[in-house]
Short mmCIF file of C-alpha atoms in Angstrom, two decimals:
data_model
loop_
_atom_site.label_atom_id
_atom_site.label_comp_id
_atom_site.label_asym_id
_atom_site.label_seq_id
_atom_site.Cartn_x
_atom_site.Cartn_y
_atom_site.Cartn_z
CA UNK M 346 0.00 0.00 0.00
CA UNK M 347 1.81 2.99 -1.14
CA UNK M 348 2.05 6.29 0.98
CA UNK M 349 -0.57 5.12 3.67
CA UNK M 350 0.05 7.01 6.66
CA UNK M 351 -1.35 6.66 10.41
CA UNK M 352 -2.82 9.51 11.42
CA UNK M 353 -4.40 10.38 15.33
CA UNK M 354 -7.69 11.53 13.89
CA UNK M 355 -7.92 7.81 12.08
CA UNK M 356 -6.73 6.33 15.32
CA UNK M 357 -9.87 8.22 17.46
CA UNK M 358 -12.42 7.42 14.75
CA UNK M 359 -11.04 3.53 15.06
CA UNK M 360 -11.54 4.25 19.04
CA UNK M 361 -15.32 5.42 18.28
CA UNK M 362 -16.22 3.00 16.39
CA UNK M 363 -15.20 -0.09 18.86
CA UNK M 364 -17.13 2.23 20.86
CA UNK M 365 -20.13 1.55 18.48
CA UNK M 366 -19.11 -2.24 18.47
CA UNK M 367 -20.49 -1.84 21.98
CA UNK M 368 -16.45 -3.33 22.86
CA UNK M 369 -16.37 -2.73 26.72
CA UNK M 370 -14.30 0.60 27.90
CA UNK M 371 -10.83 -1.36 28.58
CA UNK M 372 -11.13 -3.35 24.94
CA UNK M 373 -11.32 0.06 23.52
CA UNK M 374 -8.39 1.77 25.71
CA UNK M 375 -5.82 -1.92 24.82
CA UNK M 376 -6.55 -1.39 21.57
CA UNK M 377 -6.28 2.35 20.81
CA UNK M 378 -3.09 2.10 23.30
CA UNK M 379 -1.17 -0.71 20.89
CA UNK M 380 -2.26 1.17 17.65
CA UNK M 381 -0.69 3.81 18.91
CA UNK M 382 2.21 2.62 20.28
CA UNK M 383 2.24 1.08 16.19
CA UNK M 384 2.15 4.06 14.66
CA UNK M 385 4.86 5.55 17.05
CA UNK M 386 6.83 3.11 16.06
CA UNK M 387 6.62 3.08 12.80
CA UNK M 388 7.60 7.40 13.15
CA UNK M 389 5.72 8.59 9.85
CA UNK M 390 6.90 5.99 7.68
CA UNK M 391 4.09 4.33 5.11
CA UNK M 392 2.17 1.08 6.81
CA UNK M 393 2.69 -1.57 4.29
CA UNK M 394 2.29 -5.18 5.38
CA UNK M 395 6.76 -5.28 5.34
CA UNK M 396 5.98 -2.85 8.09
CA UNK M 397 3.79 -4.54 10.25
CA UNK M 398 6.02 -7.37 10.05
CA UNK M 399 8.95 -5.86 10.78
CA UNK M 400 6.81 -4.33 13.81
CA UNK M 401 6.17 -8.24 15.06
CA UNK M 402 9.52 -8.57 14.81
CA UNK M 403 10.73 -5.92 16.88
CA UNK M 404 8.70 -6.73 19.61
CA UNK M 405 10.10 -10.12 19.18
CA UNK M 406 13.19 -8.62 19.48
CA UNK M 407 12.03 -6.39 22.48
CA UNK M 408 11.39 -9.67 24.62
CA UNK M 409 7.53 -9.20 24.80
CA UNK M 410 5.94 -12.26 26.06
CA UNK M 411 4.45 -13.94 23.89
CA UNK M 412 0.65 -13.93 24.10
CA UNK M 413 1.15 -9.93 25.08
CA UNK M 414 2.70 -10.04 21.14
CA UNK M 415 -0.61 -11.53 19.83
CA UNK M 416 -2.68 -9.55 21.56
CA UNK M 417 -0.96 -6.44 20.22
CA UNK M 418 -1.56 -7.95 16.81
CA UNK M 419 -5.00 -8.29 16.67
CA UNK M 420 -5.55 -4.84 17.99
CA UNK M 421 -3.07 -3.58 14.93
CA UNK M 422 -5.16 -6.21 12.84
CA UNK M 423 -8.62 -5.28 13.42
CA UNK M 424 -7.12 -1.46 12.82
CA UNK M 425 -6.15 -2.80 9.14
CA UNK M 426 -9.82 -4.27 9.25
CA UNK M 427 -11.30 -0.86 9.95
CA UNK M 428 -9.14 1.14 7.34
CA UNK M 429 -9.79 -1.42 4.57
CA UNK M 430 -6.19 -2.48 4.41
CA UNK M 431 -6.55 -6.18 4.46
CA UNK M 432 -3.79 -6.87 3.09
CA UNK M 433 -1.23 -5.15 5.74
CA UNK M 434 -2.95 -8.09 8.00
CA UNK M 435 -0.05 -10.15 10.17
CA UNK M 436 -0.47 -13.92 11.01
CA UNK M 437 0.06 -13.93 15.15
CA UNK M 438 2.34 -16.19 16.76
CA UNK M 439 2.08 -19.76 16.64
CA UNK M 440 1.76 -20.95 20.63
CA UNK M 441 2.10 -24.16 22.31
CA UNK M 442 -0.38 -24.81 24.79
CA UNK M 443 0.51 -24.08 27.71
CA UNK M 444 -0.03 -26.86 30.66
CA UNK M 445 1.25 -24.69 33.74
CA UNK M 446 1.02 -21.52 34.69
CA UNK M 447 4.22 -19.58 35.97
CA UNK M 448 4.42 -19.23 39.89
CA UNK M 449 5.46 -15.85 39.79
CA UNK M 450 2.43 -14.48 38.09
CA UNK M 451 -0.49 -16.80 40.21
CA UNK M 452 -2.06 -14.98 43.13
CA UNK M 453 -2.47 -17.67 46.25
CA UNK M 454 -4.85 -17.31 48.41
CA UNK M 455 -3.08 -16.59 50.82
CA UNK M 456 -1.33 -13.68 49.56
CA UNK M 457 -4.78 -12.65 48.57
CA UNK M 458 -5.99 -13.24 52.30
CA UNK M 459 -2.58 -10.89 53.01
CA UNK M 460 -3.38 -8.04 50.38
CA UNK M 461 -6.92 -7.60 51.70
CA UNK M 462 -5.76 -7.73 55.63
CA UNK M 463 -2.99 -4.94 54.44
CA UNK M 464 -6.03 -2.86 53.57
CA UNK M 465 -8.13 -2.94 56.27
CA UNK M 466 -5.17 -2.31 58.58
CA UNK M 467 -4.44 0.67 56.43
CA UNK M 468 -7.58 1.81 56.97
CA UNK M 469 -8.57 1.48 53.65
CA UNK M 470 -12.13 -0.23 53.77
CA UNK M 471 -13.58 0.37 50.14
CA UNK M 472 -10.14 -1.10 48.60
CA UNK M 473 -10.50 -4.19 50.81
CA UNK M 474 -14.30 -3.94 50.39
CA UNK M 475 -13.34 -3.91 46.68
CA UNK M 476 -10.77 -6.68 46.73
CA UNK M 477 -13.22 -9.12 47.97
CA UNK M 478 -16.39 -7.99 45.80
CA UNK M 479 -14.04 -8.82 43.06
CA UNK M 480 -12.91 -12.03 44.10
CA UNK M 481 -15.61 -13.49 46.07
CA UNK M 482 -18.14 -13.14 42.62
CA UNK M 483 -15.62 -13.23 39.82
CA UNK M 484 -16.34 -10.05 38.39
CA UNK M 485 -14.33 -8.22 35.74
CA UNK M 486 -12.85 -5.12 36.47
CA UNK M 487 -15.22 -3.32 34.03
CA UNK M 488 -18.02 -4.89 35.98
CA UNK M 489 -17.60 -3.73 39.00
CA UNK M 490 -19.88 -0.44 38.07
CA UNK M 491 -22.42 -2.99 38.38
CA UNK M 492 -22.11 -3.56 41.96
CA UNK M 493 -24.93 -0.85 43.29
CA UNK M 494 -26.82 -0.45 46.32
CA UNK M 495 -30.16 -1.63 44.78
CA UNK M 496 -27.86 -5.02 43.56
CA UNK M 497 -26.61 -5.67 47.23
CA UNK M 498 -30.01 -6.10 48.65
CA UNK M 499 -31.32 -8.09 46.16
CA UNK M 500 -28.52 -10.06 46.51
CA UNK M 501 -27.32 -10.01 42.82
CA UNK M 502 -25.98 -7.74 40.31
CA UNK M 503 -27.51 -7.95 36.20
CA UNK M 504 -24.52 -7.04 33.87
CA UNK M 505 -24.62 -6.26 30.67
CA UNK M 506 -21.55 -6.33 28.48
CA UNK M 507 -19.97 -7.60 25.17
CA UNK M 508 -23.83 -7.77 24.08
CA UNK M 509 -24.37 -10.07 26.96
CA UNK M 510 -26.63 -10.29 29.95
CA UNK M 511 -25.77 -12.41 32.94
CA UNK M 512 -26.76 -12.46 36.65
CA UNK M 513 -24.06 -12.48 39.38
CA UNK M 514 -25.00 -13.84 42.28
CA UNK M 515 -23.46 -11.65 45.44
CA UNK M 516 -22.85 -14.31 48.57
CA UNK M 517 -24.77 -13.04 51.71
CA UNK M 518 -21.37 -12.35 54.00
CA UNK M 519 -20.65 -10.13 51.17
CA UNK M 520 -24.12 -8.21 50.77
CA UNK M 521 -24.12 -7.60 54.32
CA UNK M 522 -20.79 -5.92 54.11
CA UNK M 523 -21.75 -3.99 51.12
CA UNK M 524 -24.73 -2.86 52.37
CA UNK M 525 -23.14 -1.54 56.29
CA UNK M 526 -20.20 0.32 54.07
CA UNK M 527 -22.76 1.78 51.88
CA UNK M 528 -24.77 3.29 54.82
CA UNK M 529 -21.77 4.68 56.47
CA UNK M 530 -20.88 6.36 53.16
CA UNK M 531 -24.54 7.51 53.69
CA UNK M 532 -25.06 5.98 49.87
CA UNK M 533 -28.79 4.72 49.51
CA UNK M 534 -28.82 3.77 46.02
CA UNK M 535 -26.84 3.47 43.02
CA UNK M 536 -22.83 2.42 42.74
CA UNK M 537 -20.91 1.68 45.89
CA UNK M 538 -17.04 1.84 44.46
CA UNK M 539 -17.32 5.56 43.86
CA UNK M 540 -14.62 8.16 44.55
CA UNK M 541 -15.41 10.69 47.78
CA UNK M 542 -16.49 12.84 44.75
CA UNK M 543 -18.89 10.48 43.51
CA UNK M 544 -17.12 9.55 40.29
CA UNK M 545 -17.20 5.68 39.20
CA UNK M 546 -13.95 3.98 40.51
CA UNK M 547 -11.80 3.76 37.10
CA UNK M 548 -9.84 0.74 35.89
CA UNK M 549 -6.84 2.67 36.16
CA UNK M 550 -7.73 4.22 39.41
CA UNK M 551 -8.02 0.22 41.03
CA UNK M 552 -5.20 -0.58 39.20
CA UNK M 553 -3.29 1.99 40.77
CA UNK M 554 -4.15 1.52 44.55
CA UNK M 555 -3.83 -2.14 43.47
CA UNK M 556 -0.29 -1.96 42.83
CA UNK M 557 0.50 0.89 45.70
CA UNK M 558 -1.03 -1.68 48.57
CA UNK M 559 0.95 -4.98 46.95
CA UNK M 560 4.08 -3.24 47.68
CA UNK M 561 3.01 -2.60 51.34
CA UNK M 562 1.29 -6.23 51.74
CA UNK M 563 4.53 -7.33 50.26
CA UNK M 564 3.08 -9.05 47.23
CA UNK M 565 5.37 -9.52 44.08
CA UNK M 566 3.34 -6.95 41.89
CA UNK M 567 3.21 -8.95 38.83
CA UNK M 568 0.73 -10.82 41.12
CA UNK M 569 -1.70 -7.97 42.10
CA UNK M 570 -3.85 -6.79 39.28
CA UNK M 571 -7.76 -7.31 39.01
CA UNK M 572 -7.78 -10.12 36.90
CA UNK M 573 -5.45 -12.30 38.82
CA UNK M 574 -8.53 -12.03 41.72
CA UNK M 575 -10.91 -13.63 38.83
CA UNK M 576 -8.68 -16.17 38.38
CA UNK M 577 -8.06 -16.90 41.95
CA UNK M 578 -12.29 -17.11 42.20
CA UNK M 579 -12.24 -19.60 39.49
CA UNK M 580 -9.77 -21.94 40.70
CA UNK M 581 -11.53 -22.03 44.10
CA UNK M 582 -15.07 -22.46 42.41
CA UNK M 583 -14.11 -24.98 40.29
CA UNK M 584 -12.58 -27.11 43.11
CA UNK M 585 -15.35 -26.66 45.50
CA UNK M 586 -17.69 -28.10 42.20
CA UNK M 587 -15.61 -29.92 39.51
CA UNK M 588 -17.52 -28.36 36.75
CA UNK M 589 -15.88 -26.33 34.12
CA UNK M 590 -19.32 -25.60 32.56
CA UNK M 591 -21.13 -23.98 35.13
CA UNK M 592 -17.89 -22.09 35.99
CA UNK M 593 -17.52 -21.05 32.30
CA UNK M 594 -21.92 -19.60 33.27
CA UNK M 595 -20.98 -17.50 36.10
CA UNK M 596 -17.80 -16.38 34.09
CA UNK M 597 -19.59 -15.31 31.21
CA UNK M 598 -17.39 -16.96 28.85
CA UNK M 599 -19.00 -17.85 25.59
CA UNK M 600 -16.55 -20.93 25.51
CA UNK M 601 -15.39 -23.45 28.09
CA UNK M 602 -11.85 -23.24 26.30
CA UNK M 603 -11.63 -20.03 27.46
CA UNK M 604 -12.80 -20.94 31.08
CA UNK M 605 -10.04 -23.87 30.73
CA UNK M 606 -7.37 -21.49 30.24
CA UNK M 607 -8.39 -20.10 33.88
CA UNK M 608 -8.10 -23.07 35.44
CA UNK M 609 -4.15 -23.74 34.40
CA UNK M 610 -2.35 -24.03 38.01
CA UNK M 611 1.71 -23.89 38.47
CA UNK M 612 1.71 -27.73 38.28
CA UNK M 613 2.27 -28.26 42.02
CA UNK M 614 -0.98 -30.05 42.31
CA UNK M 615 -0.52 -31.89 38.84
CA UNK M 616 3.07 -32.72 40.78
CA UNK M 617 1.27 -33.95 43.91
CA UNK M 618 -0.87 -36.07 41.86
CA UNK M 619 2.15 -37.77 40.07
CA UNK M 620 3.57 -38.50 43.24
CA UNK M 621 0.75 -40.58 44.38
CA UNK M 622 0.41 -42.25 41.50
CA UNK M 623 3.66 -44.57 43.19
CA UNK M 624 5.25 -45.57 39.86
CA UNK M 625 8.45 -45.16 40.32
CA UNK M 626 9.73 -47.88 42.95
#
């Protein structure tokens, strides 16, 4: 494609129209945030499909993990989708499945246990509060806007995203500590994560304050990030019932492969199984 430029004006309307899409706030923001960091890259020059290319390759080069490569891709790749430049299109990465799931990046419960225990010593309830909303009904980050006064005494919260409707279910321990924080915030209705302002709690506020109490729990920080609270609320469900399909229900996940991917542990307990298998004499 000769003498086809980025532009930020392209970028936004690309932004606007995920918006459209009805793609849910933090899609948008990933996918905006790795065109751009594209089109920085590529510093004025033409995008051809050589380009894009070279691009995988620099990242590549850059030590990206990865699944973090592909994921870049496809936001580039749907951005060749929206321009009409099919052909610019890269194939991602070829991955191996993977089996275990690195140590270093798996949240125990524990540490979990730790992280909201740091809060509540530090005095700070609604990040606590928030911690355990999270984890205790496997909610997405983008989700959590959901959580509302009116949802708390019904005991569970109707989300709509990604063109879907599910119901969470809240657990009672945790209504009845939603409710008591929301009537000393003297909130009667509507969200309870807000800021003392009033403003919706933003992913990259939680992120933030995420990260900030990790380092005083003493938490490696590559554990402590919304997500990694999903996770840990999968693994526990999915022991406590053995099936993937009605965790891949209260997950919202339109395929159990996806829920699967959840359930990958470090190996220790694939290891513990092993051992008790007594083969080895």
């Amino acid at each position: 494609m000769d003498n086809t430029l980025l532009y930020t004006e392209r970028i936004a309307q690309f932004g606007r129209s995920l918006y459209q899409q009805e793609r849910c706030a933090g899609t948008i923001e990933k996918y905006v945030r790795d065109v751009n960091a594209f089109a920085l890259w590529l510093d004025g020059e033409a995008v051809t499909k050589e380009a894009a290319v070279a691009w995988k390759e620099h990242l590549l080069g850059k030590g990206y993990n990865p699944a973090t490569i592909n994921s870049m891709l496809a936001a580039v790749n749907q951005f060749f989708r929206f321009c009409g430049w099919e052909d610019c299109r890269v194939k991602p990465l070829r991955l191996q499945k993977r089996l275990f799931r690195g140590k270093e990046r798996e949240l125990s419960r524990q540490e979990y246990q730790r992280l909201v225990e740091t809060a509540q010593r530090l005095g700070q309830e609604r990040l606590g509060l928030l911690l355990e909303t999270i984890c205790a009904t496997g909610l997405r980050v983008s989700e959590v806007r959901y959580i509302t006064v009116e949802a708390a005494q019904q005991g569970r919260a109707e989300i709509s995203l990604k063109g879907k409707i599910r119901t969470i279910l809240i657990p009672s321990k945790l209504r009845k500590k939603l409710l008591q924080f929301a009537r000393r915030r003297k909130q009667a209705s509507g969200e309870i994560f807000v800021t003392r302002s009033g403003r919706p709690l933003d992913r990259r506020q939680i992120w933030a304050e995420m990260k900030a109490l990790g380092k005083r729990a003493g938490v490696a920080l590559s554990k402590v990030h919304p997500h990694n609270l999903r996770h840990l609320f999968a693994r526990t469900f999915y022991r406590a019932c053995q099936d993937v399909a009605k965790l891949a229900d209260v997950l919202g996940h339109s395929s159990i492969e996806t829920t699967r991917i959840y359930l990958i542990s470090t190996g220790t307990e694939h290891l513990r199984q092993m051992d008790r298998l007594g083969l080895v004499t």
